[in-house]
Short mmCIF file of C-alpha atoms and ligand atoms in Angstrom, two decimals:
data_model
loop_
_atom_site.label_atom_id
_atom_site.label_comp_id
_atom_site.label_asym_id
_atom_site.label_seq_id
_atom_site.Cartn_x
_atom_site.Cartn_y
_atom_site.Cartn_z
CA UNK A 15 131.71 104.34 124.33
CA UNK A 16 129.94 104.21 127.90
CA UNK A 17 129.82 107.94 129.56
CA UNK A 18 132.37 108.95 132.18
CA UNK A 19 130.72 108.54 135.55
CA UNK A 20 131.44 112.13 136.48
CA UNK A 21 129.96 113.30 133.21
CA UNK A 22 126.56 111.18 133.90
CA UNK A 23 126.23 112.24 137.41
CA UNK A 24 126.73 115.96 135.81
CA UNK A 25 124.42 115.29 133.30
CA UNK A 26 121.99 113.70 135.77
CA UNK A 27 122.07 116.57 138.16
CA UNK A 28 121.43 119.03 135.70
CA UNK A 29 118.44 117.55 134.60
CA UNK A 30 116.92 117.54 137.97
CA UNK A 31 118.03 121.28 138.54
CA UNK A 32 115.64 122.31 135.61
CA UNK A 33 113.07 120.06 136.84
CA UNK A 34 110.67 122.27 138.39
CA UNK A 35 111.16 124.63 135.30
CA UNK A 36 110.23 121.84 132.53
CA UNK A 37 107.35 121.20 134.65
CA UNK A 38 106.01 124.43 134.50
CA UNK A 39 106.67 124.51 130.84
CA UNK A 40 104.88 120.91 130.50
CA UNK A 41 101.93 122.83 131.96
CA UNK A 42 101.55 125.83 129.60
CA UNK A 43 102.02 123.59 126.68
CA UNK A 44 99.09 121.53 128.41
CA UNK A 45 96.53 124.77 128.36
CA UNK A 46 96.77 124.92 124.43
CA UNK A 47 94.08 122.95 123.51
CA UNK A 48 95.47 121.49 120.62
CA UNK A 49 92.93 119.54 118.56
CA UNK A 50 93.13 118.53 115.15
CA UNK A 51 93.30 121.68 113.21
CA UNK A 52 94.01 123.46 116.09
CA UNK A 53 97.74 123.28 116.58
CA UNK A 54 98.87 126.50 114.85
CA UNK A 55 99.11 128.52 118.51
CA UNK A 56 101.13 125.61 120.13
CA UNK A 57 103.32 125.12 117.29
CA UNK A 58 103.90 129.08 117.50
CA UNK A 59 104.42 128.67 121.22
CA UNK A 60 107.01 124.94 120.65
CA UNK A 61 108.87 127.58 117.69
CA UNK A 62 109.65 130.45 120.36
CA UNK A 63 111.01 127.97 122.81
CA UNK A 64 113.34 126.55 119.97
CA UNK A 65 114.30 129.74 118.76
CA UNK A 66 114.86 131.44 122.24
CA UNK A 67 117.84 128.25 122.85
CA UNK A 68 119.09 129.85 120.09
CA UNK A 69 118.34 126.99 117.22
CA UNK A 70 118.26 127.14 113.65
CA UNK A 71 114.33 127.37 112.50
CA UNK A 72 112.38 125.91 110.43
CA UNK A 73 108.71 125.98 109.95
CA UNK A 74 106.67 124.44 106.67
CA UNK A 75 103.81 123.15 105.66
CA UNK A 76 102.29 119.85 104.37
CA UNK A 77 102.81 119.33 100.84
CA UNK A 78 99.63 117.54 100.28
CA UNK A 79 100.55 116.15 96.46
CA UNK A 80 104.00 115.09 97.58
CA UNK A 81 102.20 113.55 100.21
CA UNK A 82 99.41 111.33 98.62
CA UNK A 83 102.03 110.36 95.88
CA UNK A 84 103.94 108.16 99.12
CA UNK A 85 102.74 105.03 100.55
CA UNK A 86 102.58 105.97 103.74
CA UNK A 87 100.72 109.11 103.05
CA UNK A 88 97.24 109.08 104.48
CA UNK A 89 94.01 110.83 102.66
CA UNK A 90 93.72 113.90 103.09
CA UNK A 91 89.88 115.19 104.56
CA UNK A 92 88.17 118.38 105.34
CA UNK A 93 89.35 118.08 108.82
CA UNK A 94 93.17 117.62 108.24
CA UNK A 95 94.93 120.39 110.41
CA UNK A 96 97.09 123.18 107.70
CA UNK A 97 98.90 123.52 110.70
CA UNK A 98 102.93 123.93 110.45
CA UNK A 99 105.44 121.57 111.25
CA UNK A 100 108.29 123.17 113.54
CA UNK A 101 112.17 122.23 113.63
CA UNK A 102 114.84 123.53 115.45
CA UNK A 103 117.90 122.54 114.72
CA UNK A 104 121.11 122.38 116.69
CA UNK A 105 124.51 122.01 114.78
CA UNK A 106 127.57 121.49 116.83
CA UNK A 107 130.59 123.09 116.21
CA UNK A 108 132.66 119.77 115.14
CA UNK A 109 130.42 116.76 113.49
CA UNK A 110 132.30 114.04 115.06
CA UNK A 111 129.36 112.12 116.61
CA UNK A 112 126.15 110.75 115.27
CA UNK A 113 122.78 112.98 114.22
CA UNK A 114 119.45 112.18 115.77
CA UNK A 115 115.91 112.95 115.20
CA UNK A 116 114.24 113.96 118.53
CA UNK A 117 110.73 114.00 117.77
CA UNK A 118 107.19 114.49 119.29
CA UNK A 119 103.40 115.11 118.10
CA UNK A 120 101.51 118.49 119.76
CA UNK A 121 98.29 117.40 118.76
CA UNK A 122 95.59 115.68 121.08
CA UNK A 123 92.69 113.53 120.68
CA UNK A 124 89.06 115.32 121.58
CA UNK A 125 88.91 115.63 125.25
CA UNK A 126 85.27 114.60 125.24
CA UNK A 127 82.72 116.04 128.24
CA UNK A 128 84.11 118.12 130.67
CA UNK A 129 82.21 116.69 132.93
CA UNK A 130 84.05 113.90 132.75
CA UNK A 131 86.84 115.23 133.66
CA UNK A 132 88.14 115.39 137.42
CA UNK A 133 89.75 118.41 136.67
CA UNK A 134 89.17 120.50 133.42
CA UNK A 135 91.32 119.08 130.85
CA UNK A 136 93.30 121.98 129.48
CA UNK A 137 93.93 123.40 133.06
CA UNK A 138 96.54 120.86 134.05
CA UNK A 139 96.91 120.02 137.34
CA UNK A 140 99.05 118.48 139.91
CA UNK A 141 98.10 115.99 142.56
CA UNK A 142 100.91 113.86 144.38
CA UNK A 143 102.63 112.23 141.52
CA UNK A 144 100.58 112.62 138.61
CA UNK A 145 100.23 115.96 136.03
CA UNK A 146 96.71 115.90 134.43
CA UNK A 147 95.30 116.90 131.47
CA UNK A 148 94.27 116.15 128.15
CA UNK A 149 97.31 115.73 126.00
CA UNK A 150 100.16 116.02 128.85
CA UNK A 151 101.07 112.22 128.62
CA UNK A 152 100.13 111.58 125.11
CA UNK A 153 102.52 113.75 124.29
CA UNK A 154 103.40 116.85 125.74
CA UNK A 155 105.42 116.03 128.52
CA UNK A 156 107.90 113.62 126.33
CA UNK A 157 108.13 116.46 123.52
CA UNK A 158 109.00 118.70 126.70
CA UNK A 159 111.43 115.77 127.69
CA UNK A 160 113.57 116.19 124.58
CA UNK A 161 113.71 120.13 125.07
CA UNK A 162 114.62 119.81 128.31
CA UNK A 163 117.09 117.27 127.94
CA UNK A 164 118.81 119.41 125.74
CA UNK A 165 118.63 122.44 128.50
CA UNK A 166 120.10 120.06 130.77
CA UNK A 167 123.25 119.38 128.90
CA UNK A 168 123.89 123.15 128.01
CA UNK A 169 123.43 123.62 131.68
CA UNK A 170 126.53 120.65 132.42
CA UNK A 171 128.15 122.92 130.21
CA UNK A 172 127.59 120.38 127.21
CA UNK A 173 126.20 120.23 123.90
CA UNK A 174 125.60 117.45 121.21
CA UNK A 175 128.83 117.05 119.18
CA UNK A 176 126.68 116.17 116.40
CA UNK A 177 123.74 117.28 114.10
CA UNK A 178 120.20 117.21 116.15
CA UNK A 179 116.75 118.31 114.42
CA UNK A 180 113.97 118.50 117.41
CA UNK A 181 110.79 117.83 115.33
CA UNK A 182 107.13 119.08 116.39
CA UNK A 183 104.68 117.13 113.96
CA UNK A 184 101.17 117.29 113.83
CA UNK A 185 98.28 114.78 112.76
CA UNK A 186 99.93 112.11 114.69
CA UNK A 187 96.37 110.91 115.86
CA UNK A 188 94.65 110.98 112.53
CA UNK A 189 97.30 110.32 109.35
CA UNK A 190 100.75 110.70 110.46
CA UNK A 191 101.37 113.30 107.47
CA UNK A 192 103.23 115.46 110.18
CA UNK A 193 106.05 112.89 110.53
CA UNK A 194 105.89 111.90 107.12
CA UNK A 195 106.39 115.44 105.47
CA UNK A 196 109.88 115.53 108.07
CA UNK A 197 110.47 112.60 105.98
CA UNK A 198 109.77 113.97 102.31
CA UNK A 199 111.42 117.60 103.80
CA UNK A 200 114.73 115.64 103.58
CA UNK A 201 115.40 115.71 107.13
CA UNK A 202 118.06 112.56 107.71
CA UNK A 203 119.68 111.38 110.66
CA UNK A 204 121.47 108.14 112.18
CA UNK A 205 118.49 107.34 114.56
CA UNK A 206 114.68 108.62 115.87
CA UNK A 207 113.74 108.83 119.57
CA UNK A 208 110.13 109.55 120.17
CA UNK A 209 109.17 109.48 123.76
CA UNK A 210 105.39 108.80 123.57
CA UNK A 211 104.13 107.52 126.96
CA UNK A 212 105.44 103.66 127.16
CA UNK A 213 105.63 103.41 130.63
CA UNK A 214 109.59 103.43 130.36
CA UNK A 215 109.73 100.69 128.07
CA UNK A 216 111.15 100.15 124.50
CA UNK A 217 108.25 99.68 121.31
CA UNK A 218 109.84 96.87 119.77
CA UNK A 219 107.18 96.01 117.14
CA UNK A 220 104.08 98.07 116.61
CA UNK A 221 100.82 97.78 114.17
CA UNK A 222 100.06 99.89 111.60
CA UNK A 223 96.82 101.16 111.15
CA UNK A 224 93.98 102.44 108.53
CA UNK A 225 90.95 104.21 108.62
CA UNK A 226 88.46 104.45 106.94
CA UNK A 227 84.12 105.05 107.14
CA UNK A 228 81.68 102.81 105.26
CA UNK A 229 78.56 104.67 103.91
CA UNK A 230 74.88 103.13 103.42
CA UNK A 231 72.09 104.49 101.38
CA UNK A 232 68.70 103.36 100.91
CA UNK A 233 65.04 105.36 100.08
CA UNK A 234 63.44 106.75 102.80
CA UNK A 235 59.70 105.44 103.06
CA UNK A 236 57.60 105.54 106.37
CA UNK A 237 57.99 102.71 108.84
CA UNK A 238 54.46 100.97 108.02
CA UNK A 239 55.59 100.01 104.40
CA UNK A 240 59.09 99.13 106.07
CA UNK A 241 60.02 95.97 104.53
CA UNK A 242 62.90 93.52 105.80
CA UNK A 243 66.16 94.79 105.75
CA UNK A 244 65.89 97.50 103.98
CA UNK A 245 66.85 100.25 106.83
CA UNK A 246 70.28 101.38 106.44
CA UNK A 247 70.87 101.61 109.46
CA UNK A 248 69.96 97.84 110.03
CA UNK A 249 72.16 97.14 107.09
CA UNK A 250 75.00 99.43 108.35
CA UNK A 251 75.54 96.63 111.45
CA UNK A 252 75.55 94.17 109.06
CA UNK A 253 78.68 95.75 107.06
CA UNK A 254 80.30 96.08 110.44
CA UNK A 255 79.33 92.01 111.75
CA UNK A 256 81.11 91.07 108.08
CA UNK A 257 83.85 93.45 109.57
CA UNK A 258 84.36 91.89 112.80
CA UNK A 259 84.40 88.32 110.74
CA UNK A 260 87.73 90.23 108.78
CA UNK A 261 89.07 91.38 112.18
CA UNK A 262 89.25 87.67 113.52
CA UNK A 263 90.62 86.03 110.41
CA UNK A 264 93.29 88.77 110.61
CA UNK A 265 93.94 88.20 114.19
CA UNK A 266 94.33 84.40 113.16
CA UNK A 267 96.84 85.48 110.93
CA UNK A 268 98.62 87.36 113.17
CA UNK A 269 99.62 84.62 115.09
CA UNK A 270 102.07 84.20 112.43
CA UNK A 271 103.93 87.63 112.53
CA UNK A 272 106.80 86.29 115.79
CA UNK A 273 106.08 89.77 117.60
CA UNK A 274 102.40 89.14 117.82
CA UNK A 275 102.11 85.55 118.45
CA UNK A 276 101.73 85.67 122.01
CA UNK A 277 100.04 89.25 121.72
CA UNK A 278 96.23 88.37 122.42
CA UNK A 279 93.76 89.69 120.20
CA UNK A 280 96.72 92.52 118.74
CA UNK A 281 94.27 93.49 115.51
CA UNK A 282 91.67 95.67 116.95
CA UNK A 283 88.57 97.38 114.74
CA UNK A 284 86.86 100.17 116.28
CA UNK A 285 83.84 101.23 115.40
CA UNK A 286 84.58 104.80 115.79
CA UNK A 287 81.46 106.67 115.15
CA UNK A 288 78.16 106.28 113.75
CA UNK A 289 75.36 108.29 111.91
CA UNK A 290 72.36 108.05 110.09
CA UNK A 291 69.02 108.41 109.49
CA UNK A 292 66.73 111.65 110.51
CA UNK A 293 63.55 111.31 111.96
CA UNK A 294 62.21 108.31 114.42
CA UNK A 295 59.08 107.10 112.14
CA UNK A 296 61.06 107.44 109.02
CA UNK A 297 62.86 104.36 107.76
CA UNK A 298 66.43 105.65 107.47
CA UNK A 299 68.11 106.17 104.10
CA UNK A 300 71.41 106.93 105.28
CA UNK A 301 73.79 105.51 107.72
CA UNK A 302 77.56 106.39 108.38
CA UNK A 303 80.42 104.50 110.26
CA UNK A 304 83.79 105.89 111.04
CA UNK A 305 85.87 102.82 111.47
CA UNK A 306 89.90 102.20 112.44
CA UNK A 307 91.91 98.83 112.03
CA UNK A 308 95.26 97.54 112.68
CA UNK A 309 97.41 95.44 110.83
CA UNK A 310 100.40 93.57 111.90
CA UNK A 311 103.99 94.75 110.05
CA UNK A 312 104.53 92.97 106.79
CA UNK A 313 101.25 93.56 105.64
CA UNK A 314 101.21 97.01 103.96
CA UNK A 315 98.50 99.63 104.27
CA UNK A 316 97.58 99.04 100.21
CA UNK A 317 96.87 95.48 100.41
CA UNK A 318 94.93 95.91 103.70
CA UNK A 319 92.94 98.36 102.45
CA UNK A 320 92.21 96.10 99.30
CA UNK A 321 90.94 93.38 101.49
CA UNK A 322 88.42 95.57 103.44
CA UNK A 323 87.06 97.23 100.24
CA UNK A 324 86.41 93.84 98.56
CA UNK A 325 85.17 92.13 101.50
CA UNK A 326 82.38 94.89 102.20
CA UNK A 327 82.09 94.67 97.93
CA UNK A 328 82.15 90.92 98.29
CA UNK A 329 78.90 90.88 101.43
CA UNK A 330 76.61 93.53 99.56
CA UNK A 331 76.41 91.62 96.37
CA UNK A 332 75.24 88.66 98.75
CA UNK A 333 73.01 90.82 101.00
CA UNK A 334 69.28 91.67 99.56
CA UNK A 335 69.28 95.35 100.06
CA UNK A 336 73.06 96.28 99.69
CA UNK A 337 72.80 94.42 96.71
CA UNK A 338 70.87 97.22 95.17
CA UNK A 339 72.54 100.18 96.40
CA UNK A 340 76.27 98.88 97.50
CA UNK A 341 77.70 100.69 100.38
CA UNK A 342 80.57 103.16 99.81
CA UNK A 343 83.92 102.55 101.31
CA UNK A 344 85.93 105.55 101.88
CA UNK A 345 89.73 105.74 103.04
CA UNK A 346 89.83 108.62 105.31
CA UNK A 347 92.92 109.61 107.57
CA UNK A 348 95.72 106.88 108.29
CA UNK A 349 97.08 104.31 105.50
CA UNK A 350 99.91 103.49 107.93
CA UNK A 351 102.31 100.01 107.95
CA UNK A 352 103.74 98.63 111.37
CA UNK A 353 107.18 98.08 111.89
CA UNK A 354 109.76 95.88 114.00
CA UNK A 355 112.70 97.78 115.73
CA UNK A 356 115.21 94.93 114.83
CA UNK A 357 117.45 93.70 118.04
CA UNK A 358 121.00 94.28 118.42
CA UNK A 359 121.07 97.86 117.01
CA UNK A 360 123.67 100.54 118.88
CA UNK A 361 121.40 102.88 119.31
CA UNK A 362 119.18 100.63 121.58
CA UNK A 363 122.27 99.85 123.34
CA UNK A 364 123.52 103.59 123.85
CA UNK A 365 119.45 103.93 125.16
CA UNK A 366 119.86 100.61 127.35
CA UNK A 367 122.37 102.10 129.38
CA UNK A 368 121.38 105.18 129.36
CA UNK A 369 118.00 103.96 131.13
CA UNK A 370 119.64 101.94 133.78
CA UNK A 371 121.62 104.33 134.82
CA UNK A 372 118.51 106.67 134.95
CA UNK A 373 116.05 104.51 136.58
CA UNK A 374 118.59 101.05 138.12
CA UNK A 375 116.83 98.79 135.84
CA UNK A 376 116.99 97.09 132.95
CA UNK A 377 115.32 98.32 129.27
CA UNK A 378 112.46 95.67 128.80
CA UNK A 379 110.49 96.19 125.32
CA UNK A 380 107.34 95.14 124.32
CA UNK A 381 104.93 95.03 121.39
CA UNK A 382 102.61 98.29 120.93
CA UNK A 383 99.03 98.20 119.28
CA UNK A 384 98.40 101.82 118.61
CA UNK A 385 99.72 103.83 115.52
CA UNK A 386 103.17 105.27 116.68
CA UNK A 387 104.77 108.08 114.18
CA UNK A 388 108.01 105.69 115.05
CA UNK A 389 107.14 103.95 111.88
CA UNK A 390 107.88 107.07 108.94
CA UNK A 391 111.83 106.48 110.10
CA UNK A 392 111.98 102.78 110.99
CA UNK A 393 110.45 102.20 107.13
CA UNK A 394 111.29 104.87 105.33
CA UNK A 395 114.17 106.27 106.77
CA UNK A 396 115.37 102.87 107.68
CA UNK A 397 117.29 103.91 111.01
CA UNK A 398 116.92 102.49 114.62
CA UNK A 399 113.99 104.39 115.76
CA UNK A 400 113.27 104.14 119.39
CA UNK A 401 109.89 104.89 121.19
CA UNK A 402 110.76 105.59 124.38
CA UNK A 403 108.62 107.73 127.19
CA UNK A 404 107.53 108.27 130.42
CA UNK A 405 104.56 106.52 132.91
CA UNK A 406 101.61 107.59 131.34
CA UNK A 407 97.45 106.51 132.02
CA UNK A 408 94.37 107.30 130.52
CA UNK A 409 95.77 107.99 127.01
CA UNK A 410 92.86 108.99 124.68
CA UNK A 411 90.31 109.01 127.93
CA UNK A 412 89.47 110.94 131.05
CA UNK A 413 91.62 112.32 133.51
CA UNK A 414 94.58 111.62 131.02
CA UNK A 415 98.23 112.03 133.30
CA UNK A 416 101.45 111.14 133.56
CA UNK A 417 103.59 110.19 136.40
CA UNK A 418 106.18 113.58 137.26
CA UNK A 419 108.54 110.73 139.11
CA UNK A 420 108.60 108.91 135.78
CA UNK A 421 109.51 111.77 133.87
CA UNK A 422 112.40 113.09 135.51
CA UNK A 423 113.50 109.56 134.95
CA UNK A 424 112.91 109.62 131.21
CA UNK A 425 114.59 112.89 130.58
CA UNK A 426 117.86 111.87 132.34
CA UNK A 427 117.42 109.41 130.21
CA UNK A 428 116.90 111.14 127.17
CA UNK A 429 119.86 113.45 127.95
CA UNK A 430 122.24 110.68 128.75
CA UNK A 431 121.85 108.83 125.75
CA UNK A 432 121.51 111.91 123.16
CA UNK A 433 125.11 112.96 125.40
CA UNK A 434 126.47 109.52 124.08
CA UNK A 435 124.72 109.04 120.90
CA UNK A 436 125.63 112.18 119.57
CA UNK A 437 128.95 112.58 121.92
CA UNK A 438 129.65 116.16 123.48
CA UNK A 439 131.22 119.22 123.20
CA UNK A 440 131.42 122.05 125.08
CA UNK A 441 128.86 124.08 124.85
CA UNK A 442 128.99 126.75 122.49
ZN1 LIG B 524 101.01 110.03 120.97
#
């Protein structure tokens, strides 16, 4: 049932009352410079905050086997964080509404040069509208969101009349095993909201994606008895022009998935990083490529990754010096599927109203090409899961920020529809 007026415009008020204090929260959970592997002080810092509202804990690691027996596990590397995963969990007195899963990813992709940088990226700073810093947008300020949210009910005097588990993952950005081991934890609810930066709009289909690195080897012999194509690094750009051939016979395919038809070019392989060789007048023996592609949903991670390792198979055999030493194809970090938020759902009703009345407008959604954690609970869990999240720019680049304006917006958003979602009670 639609809010009361006079409980919105309560709700809506105390949101913007805390506003200057989420903010400044926003910006110390900007400074921790949360890289891969490097989440354990931030996670520390997102459990105090939980447990000071007075939550229920709980903090656990990755169960690695548990994880690589699932599907949607991805492989596990040297570089995959053994940081925790926090939840705090808030039970009302009465369970008379529905549960929901607020969640949100603390780690960040590498910030690259500082240089680069108009400001230095873990020293988050204001100008006009926009907070800056690496890893405010994507995702800090939406896992702030849901906090705050929460805050801003208790401070209307309300709480959730229903079971809510606020979920800080990690590895968002490299396997999604943070989100996934919420999933194999047990953790349940009637619906997900995960307000990465869409620009205010609802993910209604998104890809999945894999990654993996091809490796080349050859013998090293100086460059006057270099014959023809054997280099490895020479033959490591072949590999990846048989790889771009697979990337546009995919995105032909795609054309056939209805969310994607009128997406242009929605399957996207990066070549992610490249190394080889060791010395400028010897012929290189090795050569390594990091790689990442998407797939549209209905085509599952195994299958996917099936094609790519028998197409590279299926080029070396045909290719004079891969033929002799085949590359090596290695599945490395995400083995992920994509997923369609079906329409007509109650939850994306409850959120549709709850965003006009935040922001006057209507809830537009839109198809997403980047790997979205939204995916463990739309497949898995099988519950409306809605990716939902402030004005954000410069996601996974320089001068990454997100629009303050925007996220006042979101969070009255946020609170409105967990305060009809879940339904309220006073606040205990
Ligand atoms: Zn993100």
């Amino acid at each position: 049932m639609p809010l009361d007026p006079s409980v919105r415009d309560r709700i809506a008020a105390a949101v913007s009352d805390g506003f200057d204090a989420q903010i400044a929260f926003t910006r110390d959970f900007i400074r921790f410079p949360s890289r891969r592997g490097e989440e354990h002080a931030v996670q520390d810092f997102v459990f105090r905050a939980l447990r000071d509202r007075g939550y229920t804990m709980e903090r656990f690691a990755m169960e690695r086997s548990a994880i690589e027996r699932h599907p949607g596990g991805g492989a596990f590397s040297p570089e995959h964080s053994e940081a925790p995963i926090v939840v705090g969990i808030h039970r009302p007195r009465q369970e008379t509404g529905r549960s929901l899963i607020l969640q949100a990813h603390v780690d960040v992709v590498p910030e690259g040069p500082a240089s680069m940088w108009s400001h230095p990226p873990f020293e988050p700073a204001i100008e006009g509208d926009w907070l800056y810093g690496r890893g405010g947008a994507d995702m800090k300020a939406g896992h702030a969101a849901n906090i705050f949210a929460l805050d801003a009910l208790r401070r209307a005097g309300l709480q959730p009349a229903a079971t809510v588990y606020v979920q800080s993952v990690v590895e968002e950005e490299s396997t999604g095993n943070g989100a996934l081991m919420t999933h194999l934890r047990g953790y349940r609810a009637d619906a997900a909201l995960i307000p990465e930066p869409e620009n205010e709009m609802l993910v209604r289909a998104n890809i999945g994606v894999i990654w993996f690195h091809i490796e080349v080897r050859g013998v090293p012999v100086h460059v006057q008895r270099m014959g023809a194509g054997s280099n490895a690094i020479d033959a490591a750009y072949r590999v990846i022009g048989e790889l771009r051939r697979l990337e546009a016979e995919w995105n032909e395919r795609a054309t056939a998935q209805p969310h994607f038809r009128d997406v242009p070019h929605p399957v996207n392989l990066n070549i992610g990083k490249i190394a080889g060789g060791d010395w400028a007048s010897s012929v290189p023996c090795w050569c390594k490529v990091d790689c990442r592609i998407s797939i549209v949903p209905g085509t599952s991670a195994q299958a996917a990754m099936r094609e790519v390792a028998d197409r590279v198979a299926a080029f070396a055999r045909a290719d004079g010096f891969l033929a002799n030493i085949p590359p090596t194809v290695t599945f490395n970090g995400f083995q992920a599927e994509g997923y369609v938020l079906e329409e007509g759902s109650e939850a994306e009703a409850v959120l549709a109203r709850a965003h006009q009345a935040a922001t006057g407008g209507a809830l537009e959604s839109f198809t997403a090409l980047s790997y979205l954690d939204a995916r463990v609970y739309a497949l898995f869990d099988q519950i409306p899961t809605l990716c939902y999240g402030p004005i954000g720019e410069n996601l996974h680049g320089f001068d990454e920020r997100v629009s303050l304006a925007s996220l006042r917006r979101v969070t009255t958003a946020i609170a409105l529809f967990i305060a009809e979602w879940c339904g309220v009670e006073a606040a205990g």
